[in-house]
mmCIF file of C-alpha atoms in Angstrom:
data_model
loop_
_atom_site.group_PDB
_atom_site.id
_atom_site.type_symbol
_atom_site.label_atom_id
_atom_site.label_comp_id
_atom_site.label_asym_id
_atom_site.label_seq_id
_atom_site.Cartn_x
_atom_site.Cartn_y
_atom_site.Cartn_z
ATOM 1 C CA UNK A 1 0.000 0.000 0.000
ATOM 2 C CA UNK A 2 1.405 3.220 -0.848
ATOM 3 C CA UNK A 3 0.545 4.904 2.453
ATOM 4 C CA UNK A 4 1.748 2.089 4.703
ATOM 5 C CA UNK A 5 5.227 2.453 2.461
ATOM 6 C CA UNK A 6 5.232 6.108 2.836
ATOM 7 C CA UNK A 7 5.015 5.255 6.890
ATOM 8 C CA UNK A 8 7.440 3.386 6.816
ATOM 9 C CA UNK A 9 10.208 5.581 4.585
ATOM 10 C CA UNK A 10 10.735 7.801 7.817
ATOM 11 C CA UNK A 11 12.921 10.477 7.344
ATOM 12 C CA UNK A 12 12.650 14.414 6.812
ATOM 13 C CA UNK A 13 9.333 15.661 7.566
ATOM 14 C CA UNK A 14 7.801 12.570 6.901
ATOM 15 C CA UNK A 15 5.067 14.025 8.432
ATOM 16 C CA UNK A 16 4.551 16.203 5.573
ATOM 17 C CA UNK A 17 4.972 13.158 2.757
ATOM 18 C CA UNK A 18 1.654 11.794 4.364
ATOM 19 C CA UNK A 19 -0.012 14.978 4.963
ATOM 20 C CA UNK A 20 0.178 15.479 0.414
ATOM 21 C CA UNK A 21 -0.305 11.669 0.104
ATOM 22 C CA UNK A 22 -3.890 11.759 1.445
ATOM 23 C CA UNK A 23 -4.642 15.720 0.353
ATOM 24 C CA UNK A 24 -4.557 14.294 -2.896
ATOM 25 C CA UNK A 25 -7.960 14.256 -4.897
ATOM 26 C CA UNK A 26 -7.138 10.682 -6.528
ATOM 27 C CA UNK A 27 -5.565 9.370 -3.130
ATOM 28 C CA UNK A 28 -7.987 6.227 -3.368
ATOM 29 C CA UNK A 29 -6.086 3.834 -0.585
ATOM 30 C CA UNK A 30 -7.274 4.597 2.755
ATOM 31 C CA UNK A 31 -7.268 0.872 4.356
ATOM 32 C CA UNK A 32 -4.489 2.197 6.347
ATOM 33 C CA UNK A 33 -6.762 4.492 8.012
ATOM 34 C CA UNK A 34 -7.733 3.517 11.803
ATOM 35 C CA UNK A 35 -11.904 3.349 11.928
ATOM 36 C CA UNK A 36 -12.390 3.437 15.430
ATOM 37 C CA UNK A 37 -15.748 2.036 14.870
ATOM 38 C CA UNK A 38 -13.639 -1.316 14.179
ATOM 39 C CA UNK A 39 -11.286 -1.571 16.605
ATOM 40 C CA UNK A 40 -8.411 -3.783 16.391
ATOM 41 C CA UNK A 41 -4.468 -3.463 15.652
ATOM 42 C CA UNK A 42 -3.100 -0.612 17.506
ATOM 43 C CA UNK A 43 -6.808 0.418 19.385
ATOM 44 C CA UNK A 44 -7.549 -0.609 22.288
ATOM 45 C CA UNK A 45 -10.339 0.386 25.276
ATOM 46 C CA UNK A 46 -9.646 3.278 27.228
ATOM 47 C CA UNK A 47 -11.029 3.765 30.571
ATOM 48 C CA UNK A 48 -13.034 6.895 31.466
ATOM 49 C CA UNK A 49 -13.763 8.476 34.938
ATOM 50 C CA UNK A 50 -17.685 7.336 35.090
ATOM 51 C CA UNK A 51 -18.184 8.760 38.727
ATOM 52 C CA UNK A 52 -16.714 11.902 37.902
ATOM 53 C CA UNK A 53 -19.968 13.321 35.832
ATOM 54 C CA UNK A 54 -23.815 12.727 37.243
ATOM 55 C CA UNK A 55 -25.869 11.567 34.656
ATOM 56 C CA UNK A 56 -27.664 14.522 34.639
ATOM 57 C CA UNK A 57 -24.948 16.888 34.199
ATOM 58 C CA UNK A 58 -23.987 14.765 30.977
ATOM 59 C CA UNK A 59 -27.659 14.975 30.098
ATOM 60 C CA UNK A 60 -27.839 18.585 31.141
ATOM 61 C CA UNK A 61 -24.331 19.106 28.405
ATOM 62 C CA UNK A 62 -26.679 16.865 25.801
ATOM 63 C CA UNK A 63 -24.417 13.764 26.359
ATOM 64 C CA UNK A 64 -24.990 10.093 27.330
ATOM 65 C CA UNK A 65 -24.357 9.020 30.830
ATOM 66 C CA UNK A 66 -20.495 8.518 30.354
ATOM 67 C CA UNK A 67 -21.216 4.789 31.196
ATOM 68 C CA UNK A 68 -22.361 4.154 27.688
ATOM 69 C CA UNK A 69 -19.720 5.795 25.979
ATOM 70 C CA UNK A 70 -17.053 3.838 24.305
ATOM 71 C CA UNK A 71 -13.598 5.270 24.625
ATOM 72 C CA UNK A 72 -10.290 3.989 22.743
ATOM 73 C CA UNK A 73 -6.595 4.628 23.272
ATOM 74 C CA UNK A 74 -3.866 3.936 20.123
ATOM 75 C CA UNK A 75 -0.563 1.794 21.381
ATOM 76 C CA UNK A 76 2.475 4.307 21.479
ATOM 77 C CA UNK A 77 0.329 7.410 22.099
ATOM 78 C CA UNK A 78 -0.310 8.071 25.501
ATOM 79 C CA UNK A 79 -2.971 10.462 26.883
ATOM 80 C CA UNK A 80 -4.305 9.755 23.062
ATOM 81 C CA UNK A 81 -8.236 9.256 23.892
ATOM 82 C CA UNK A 82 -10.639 8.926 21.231
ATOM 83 C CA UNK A 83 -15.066 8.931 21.737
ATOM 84 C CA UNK A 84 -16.925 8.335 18.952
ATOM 85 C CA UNK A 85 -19.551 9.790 19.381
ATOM 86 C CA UNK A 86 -21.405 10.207 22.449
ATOM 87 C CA UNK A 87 -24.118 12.796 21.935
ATOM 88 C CA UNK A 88 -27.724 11.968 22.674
ATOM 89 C CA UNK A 89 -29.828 12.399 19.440
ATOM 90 C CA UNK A 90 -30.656 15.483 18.293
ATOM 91 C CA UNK A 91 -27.963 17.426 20.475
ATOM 92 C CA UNK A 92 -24.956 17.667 17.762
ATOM 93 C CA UNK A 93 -27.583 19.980 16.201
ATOM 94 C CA UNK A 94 -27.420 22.697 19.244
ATOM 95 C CA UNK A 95 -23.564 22.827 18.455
ATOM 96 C CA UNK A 96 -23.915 22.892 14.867
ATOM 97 C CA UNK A 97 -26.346 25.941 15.058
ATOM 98 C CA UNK A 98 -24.020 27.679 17.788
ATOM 99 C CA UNK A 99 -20.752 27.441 15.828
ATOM 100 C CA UNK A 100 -23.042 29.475 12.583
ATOM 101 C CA UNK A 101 -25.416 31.589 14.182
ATOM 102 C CA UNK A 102 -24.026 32.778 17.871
ATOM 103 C CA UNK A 103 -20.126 32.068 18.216
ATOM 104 C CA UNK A 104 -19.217 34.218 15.108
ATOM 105 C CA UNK A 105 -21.296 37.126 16.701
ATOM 106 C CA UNK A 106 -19.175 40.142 18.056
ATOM 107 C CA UNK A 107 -17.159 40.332 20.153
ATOM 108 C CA UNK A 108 -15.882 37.218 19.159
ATOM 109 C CA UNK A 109 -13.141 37.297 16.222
ATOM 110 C CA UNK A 110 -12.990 35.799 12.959
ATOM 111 C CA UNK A 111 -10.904 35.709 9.944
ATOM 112 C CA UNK A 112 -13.529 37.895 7.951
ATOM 113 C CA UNK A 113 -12.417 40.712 10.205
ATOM 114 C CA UNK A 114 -9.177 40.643 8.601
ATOM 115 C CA UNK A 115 -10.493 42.271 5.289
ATOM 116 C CA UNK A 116 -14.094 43.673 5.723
ATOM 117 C CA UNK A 117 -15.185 46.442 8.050
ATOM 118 C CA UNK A 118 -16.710 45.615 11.177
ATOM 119 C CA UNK A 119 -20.286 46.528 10.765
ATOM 120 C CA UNK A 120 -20.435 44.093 7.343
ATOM 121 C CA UNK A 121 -19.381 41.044 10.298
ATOM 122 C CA UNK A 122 -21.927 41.852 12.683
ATOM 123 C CA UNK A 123 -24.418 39.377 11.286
ATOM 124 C CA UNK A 124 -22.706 36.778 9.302
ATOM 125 C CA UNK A 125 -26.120 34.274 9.513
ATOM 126 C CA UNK A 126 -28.582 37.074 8.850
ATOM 127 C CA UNK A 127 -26.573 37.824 5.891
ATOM 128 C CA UNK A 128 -25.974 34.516 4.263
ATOM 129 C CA UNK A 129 -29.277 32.526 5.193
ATOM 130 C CA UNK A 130 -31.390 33.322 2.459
ATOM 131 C CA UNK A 131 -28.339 32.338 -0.079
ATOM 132 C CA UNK A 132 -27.765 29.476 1.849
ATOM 133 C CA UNK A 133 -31.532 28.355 1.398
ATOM 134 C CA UNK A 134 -31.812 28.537 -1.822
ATOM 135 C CA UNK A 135 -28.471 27.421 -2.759
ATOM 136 C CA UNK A 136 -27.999 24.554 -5.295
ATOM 137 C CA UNK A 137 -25.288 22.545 -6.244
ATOM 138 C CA UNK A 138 -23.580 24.493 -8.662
ATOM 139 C CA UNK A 139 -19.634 26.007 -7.980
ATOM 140 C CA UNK A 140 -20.061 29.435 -9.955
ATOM 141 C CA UNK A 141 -22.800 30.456 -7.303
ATOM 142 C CA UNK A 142 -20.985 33.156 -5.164
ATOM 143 C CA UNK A 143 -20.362 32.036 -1.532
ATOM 144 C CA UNK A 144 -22.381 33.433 1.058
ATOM 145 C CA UNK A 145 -20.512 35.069 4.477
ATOM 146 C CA UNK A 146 -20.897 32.165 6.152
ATOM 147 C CA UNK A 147 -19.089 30.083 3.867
ATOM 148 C CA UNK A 148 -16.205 32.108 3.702
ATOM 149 C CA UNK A 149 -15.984 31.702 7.489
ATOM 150 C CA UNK A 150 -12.663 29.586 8.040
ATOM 151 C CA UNK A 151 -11.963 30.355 12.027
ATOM 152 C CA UNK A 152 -13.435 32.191 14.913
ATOM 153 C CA UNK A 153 -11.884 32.809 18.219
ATOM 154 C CA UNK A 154 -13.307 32.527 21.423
ATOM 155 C CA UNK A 155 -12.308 33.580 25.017
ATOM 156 C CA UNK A 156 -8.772 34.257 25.434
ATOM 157 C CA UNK A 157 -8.129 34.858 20.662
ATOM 158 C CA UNK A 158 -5.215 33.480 19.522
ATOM 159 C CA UNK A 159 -3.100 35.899 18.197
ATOM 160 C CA UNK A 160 -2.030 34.680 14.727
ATOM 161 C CA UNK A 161 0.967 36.255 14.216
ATOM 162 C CA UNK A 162 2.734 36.301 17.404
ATOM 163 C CA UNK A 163 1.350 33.010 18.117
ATOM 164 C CA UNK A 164 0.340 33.513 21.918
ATOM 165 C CA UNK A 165 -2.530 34.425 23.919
ATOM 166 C CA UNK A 166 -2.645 37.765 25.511
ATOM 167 C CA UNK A 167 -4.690 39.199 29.207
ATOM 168 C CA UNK A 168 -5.582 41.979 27.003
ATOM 169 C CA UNK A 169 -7.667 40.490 24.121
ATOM 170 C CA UNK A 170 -10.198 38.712 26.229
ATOM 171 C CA UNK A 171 -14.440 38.336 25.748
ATOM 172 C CA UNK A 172 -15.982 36.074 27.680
ATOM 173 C CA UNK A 173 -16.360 32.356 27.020
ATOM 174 C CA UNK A 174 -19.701 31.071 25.952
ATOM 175 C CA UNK A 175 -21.490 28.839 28.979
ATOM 176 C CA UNK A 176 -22.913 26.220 27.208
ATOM 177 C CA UNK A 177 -19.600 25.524 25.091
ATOM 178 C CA UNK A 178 -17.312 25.535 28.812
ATOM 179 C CA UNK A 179 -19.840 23.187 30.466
ATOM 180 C CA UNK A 180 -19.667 20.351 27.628
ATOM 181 C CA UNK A 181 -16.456 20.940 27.487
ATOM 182 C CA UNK A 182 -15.734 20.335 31.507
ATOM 183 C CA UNK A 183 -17.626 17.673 31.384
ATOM 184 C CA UNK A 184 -15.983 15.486 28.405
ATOM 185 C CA UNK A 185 -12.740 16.470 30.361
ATOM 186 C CA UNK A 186 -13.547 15.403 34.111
ATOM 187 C CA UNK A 187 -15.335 11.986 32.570
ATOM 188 C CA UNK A 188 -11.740 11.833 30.719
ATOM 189 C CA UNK A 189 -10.124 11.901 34.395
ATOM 190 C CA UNK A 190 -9.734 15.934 34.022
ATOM 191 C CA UNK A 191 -11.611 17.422 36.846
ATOM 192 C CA UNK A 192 -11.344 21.223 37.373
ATOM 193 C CA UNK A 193 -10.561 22.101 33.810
ATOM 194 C CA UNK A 194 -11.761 25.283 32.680
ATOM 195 C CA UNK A 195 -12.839 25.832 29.057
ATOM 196 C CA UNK A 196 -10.734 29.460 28.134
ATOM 197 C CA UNK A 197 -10.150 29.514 24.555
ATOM 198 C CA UNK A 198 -11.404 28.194 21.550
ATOM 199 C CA UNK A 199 -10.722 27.950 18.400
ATOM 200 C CA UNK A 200 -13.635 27.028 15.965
ATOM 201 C CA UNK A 201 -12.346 25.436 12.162
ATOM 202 C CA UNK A 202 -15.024 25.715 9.441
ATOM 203 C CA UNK A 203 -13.630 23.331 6.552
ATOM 204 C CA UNK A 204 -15.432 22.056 3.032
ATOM 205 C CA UNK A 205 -14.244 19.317 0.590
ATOM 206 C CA UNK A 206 -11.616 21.382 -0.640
ATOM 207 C CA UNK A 207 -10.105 22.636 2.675
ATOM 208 C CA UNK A 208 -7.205 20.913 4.837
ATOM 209 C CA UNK A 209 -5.400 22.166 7.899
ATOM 210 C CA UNK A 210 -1.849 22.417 8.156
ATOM 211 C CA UNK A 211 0.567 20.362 10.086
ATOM 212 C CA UNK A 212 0.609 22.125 13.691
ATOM 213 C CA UNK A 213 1.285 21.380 17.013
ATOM 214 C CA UNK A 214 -0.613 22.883 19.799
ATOM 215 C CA UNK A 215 2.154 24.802 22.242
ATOM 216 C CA UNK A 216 0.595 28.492 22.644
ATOM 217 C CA UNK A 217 -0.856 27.509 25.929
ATOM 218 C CA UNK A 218 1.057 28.642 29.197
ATOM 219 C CA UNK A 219 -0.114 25.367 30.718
ATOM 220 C CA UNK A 220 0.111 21.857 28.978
ATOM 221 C CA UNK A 221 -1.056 19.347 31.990
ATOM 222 C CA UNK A 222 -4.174 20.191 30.992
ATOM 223 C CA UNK A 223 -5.766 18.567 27.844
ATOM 224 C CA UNK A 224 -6.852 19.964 24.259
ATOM 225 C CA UNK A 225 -10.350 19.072 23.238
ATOM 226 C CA UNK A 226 -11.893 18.588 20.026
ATOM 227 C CA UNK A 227 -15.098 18.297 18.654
ATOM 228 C CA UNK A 228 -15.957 17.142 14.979
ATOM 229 C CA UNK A 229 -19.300 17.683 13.755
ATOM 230 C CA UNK A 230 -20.714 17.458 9.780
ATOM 231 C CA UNK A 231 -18.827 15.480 7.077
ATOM 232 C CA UNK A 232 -15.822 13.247 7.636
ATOM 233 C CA UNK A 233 -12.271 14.246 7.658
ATOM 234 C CA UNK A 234 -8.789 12.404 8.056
ATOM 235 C CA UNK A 235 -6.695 13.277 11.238
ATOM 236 C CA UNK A 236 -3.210 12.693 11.125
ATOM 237 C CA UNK A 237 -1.342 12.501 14.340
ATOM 238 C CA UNK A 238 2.508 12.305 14.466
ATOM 239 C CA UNK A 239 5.429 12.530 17.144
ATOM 240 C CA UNK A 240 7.074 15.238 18.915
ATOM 241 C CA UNK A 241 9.230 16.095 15.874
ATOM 242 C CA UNK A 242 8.139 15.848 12.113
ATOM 243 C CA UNK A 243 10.789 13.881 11.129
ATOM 244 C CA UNK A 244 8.030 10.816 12.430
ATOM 245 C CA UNK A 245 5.341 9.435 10.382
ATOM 246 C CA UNK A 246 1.898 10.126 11.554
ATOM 247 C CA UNK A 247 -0.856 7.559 12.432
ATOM 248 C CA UNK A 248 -4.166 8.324 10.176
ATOM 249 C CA UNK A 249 -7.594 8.319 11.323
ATOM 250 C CA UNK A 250 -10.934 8.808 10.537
ATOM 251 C CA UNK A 251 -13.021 11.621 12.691
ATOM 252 C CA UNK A 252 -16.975 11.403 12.030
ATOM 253 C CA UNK A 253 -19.563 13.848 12.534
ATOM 254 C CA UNK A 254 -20.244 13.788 16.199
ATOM 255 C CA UNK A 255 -16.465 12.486 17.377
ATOM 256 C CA UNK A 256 -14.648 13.967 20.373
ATOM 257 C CA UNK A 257 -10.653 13.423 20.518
ATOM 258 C CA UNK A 258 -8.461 14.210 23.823
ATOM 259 C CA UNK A 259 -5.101 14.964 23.388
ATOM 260 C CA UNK A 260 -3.635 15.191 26.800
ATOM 261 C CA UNK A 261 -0.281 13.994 28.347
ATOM 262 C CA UNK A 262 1.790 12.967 26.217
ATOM 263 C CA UNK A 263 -0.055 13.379 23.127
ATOM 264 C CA UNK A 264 -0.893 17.144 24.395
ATOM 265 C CA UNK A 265 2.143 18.411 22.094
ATOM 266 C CA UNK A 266 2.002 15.980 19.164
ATOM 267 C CA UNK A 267 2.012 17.329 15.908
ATOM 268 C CA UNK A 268 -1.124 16.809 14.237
ATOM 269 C CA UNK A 269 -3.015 17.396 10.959
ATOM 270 C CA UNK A 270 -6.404 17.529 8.258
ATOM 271 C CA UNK A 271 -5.246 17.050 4.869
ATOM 272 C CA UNK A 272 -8.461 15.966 3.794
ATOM 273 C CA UNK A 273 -12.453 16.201 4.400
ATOM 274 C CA UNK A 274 -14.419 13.832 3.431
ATOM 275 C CA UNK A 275 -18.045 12.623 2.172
ATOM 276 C CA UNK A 276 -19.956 10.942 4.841
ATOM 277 C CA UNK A 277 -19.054 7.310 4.699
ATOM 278 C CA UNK A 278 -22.985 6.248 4.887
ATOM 279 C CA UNK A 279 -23.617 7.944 1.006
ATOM 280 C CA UNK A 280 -25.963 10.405 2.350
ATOM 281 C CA UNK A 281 -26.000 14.066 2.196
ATOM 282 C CA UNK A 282 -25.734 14.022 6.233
ATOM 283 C CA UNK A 283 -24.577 11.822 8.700
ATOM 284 C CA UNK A 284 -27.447 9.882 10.269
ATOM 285 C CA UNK A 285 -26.711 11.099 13.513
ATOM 286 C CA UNK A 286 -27.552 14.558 12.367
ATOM 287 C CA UNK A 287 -31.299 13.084 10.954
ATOM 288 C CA UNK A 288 -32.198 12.819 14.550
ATOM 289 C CA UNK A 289 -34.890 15.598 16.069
ATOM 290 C CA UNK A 290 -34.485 16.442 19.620
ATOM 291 C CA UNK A 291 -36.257 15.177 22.382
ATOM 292 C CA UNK A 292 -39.089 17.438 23.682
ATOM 293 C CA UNK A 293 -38.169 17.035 26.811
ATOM 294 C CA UNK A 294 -34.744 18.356 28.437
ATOM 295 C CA UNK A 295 -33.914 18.347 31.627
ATOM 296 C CA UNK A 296 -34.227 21.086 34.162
ATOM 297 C CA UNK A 297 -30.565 23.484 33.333
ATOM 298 C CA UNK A 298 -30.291 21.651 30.117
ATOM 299 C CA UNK A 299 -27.198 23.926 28.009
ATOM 300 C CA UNK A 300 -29.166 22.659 24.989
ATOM 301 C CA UNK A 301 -31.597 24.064 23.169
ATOM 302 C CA UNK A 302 -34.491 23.607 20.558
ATOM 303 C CA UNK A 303 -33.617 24.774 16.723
ATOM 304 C CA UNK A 304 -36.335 25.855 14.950
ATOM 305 C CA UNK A 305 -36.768 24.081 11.409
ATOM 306 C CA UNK A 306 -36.155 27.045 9.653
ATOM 307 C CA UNK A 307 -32.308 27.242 11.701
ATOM 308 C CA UNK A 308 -31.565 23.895 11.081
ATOM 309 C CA UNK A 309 -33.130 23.707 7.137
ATOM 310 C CA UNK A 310 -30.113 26.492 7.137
ATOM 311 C CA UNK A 311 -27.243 24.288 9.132
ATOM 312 C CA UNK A 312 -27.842 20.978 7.209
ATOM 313 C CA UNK A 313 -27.795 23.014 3.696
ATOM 314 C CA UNK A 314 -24.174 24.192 5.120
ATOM 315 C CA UNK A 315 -23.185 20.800 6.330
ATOM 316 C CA UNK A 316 -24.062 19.160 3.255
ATOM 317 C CA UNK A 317 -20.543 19.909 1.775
ATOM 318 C CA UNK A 318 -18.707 21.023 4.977
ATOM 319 C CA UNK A 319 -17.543 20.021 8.499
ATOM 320 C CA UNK A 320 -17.203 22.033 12.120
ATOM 321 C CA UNK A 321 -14.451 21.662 14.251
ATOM 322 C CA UNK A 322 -14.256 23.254 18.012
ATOM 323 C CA UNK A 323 -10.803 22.898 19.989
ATOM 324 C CA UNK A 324 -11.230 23.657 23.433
ATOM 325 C CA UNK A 325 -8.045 24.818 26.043
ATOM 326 C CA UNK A 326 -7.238 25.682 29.419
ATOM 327 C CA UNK A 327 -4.698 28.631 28.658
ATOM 328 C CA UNK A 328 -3.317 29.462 32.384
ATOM 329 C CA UNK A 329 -3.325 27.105 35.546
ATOM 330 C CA UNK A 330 -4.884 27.922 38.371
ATOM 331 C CA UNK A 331 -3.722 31.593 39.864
ATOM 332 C CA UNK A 332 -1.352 31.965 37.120
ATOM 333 C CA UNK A 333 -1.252 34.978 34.686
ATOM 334 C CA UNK A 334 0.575 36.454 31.510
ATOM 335 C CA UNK A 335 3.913 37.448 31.254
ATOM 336 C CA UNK A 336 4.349 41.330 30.977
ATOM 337 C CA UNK A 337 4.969 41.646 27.127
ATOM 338 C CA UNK A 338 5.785 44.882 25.538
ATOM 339 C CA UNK A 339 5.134 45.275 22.040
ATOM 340 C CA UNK A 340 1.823 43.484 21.206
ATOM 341 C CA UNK A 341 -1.226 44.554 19.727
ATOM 342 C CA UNK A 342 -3.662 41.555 21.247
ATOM 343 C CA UNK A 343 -5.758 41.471 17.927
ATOM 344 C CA UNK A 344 -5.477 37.654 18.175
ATOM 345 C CA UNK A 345 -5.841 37.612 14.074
ATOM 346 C CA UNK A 346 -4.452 35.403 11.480
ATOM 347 C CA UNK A 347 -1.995 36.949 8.549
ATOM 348 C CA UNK A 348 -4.741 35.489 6.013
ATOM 349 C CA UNK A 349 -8.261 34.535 5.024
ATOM 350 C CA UNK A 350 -6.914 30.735 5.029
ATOM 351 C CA UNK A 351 -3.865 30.258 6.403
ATOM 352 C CA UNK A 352 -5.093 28.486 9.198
ATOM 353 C CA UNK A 353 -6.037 25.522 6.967
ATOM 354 C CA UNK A 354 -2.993 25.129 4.933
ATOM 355 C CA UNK A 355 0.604 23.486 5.408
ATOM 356 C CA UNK A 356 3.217 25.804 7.153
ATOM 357 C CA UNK A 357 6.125 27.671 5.013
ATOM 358 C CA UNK A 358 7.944 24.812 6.094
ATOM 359 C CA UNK A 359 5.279 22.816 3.874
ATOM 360 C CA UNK A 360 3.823 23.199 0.097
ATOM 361 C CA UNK A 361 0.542 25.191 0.306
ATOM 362 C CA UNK A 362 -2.655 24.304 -1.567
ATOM 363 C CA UNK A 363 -4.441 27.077 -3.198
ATOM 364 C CA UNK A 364 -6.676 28.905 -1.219
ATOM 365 C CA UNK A 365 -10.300 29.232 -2.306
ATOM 366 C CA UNK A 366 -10.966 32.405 -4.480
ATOM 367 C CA UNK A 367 -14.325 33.487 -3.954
#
């Protein structure tokens, strides 16, 4: 198989040799990628902290009592945890509908901010629903806002270009995102983390994200989160240097992965989104309506039909990503840092979703 022989090769930035292997449109051989709804080989059952949530807190975050989730681990990366996913039906939708309607609302950042003025941002689903209703299948239709979306920033923004966080640049971090995120971290054995920044991808069929590893954070004993919801994508995850070749995976719609440990600093990758593997326009996870009744403090809520008509148009041909972090332990604060202007922003519309200069860069879309 041409990726297992790639693996193997080792070498320079090996890392990036599997990263263009499966970005490529033609790239047909993906036996070698680990399905962690077959486990087997290098997978094995990872044990969560069941005690640690109630049952209604994980019902409260839209979860399953952790007792029914299935959790996996992958021989030579510790802290690696992997849960497909363990949303109760209906409940990816809440998320879906957050990451487009509310989390790209001001004063959150996103990359549109970079080139338009602020008051053409305020609104980005207002603006784009209608187009997004009535859009068809054809490429030469112009894109609405909300597909040019590639990142927004919440809580403590990432500053793109000096690659840190600042004390400075600093809105507050949405509820309902911080308690599903505490949750999926105490059940993973993480009690006390606190959900500070995010850092929300927006990808389509055409989009990848660059080979990365997660280090911006002034404290790594605490683990990175991430959430996958819409079409499929592959997730490469490497070693501490690129010179080692990475371990592919698929993520579904509704998948939560826990890099933590170890694995908190591992190099890691998306060259490639996916179609859903079941041949539908939308995961069937995602056909499931929401129970009438939630339970008293529930962070979820009811989408109208209208809402989600709008979210599974967008999710027909693209996929959500939130990474969650705990920025600063407990009691500890920023450096003093002279110089920086705390915008949090990226250089470029899509830099965030291609390969480093280290790296050959796809071309970005062109609207």
């Amino acid at each position: 198989m041409a990726a297992a022989a790639l693996t193997r090769e080792g070498g320079e930035d090996a890392f990036r040799r599997l990263f263009r292997f499966y970005r490529q449109r033609d790239a047909s051989d993906l036996r070698g990628v680990v399905d962690f709804s077959v486990p087997g080989g290098q997978v094995f059952r990872s044990q969560l902290s069941i005690s640690s949530v109630s049952d209604q807190d994980a019902y409260r975050a839209g979860l399953q009592p952790v007792s029914q989730w299935k959790a996996y681990g992958l021989s030579g990366y510790p802290g690696f945890i992997f849960i497909p996913n363990p949303f109760l039906p209906g409940c990816q939708r809440h998320w879906v509908k957050q990451c487009l309607k509310l989390y790209p609302q001001k004063p959150n950042v996103c990359n549109l901010d970079l080139h338009m003025a602020p008051e053409k941002t305020v609104d980005l689903w207002g603006q784009s629903k209608e187009r997004l209703r009535r859009k068809g299948s054809s490429k030469r239709e112009p894109r609405s806002l909300l597909e040019k979306l590639r990142w927004v920033t919440l809580g403590y923004h990432y500053n793109w270009d000096t690659k840190k966080y600042s004390a400075n640049h600093h809105t507050p971090f949405p509820p309902d995102l911080a308690f599903l995120s505490e949750q999926v971290a105490a059940a993973c054995g993480f009690r006390g983390f606190q959900a500070q920044a995010g850092i929300l991808n927006y990808y389509h069929f055409d989009s990848s994200l660059g080979i990365h590893a997660d280090e911006s954070e002034l404290d790594h004993s605490w683990p990175l989160l991430s959430f996958s919801f819409g079409q499929s994508s592959i997730f490469l995850l490497g070693g501490l240097k690129r010179e080692e070749a990475p371990t592919a995976m698929f993520m579904h719609s509704g998948d939560i992965m826990v890099m933590s440990g170890f694995s908190r600093l591992l190099y890691h990758a998306v060259p490639r989104v996916l179609p859903n593997p079941e041949g539908t326009a939308l995961p069937s996870c995602l056909d499931q309506a929401l129970s009438s009744d939630l339970p008293v403090g529930s962070v979820i809520e009811h989408s109208s039909d209208e809402d989600w008509q709008i979210c599974a148009k967008y999710l027909q041909s693209s996929r959500i990503n939130m990474t969650i972090r705990q920025v600063l332990a407990e009691g500890q604060k920023f450096p003093e840092e002279s110089g920086m202007n705390g915008e949090g922003q990226a250089p470029s519309e899509d830099s965030h979703h291609q390969e480093n200069s280290r790296a050959k860069r796809h071309k970005p879309n062109t609207d």
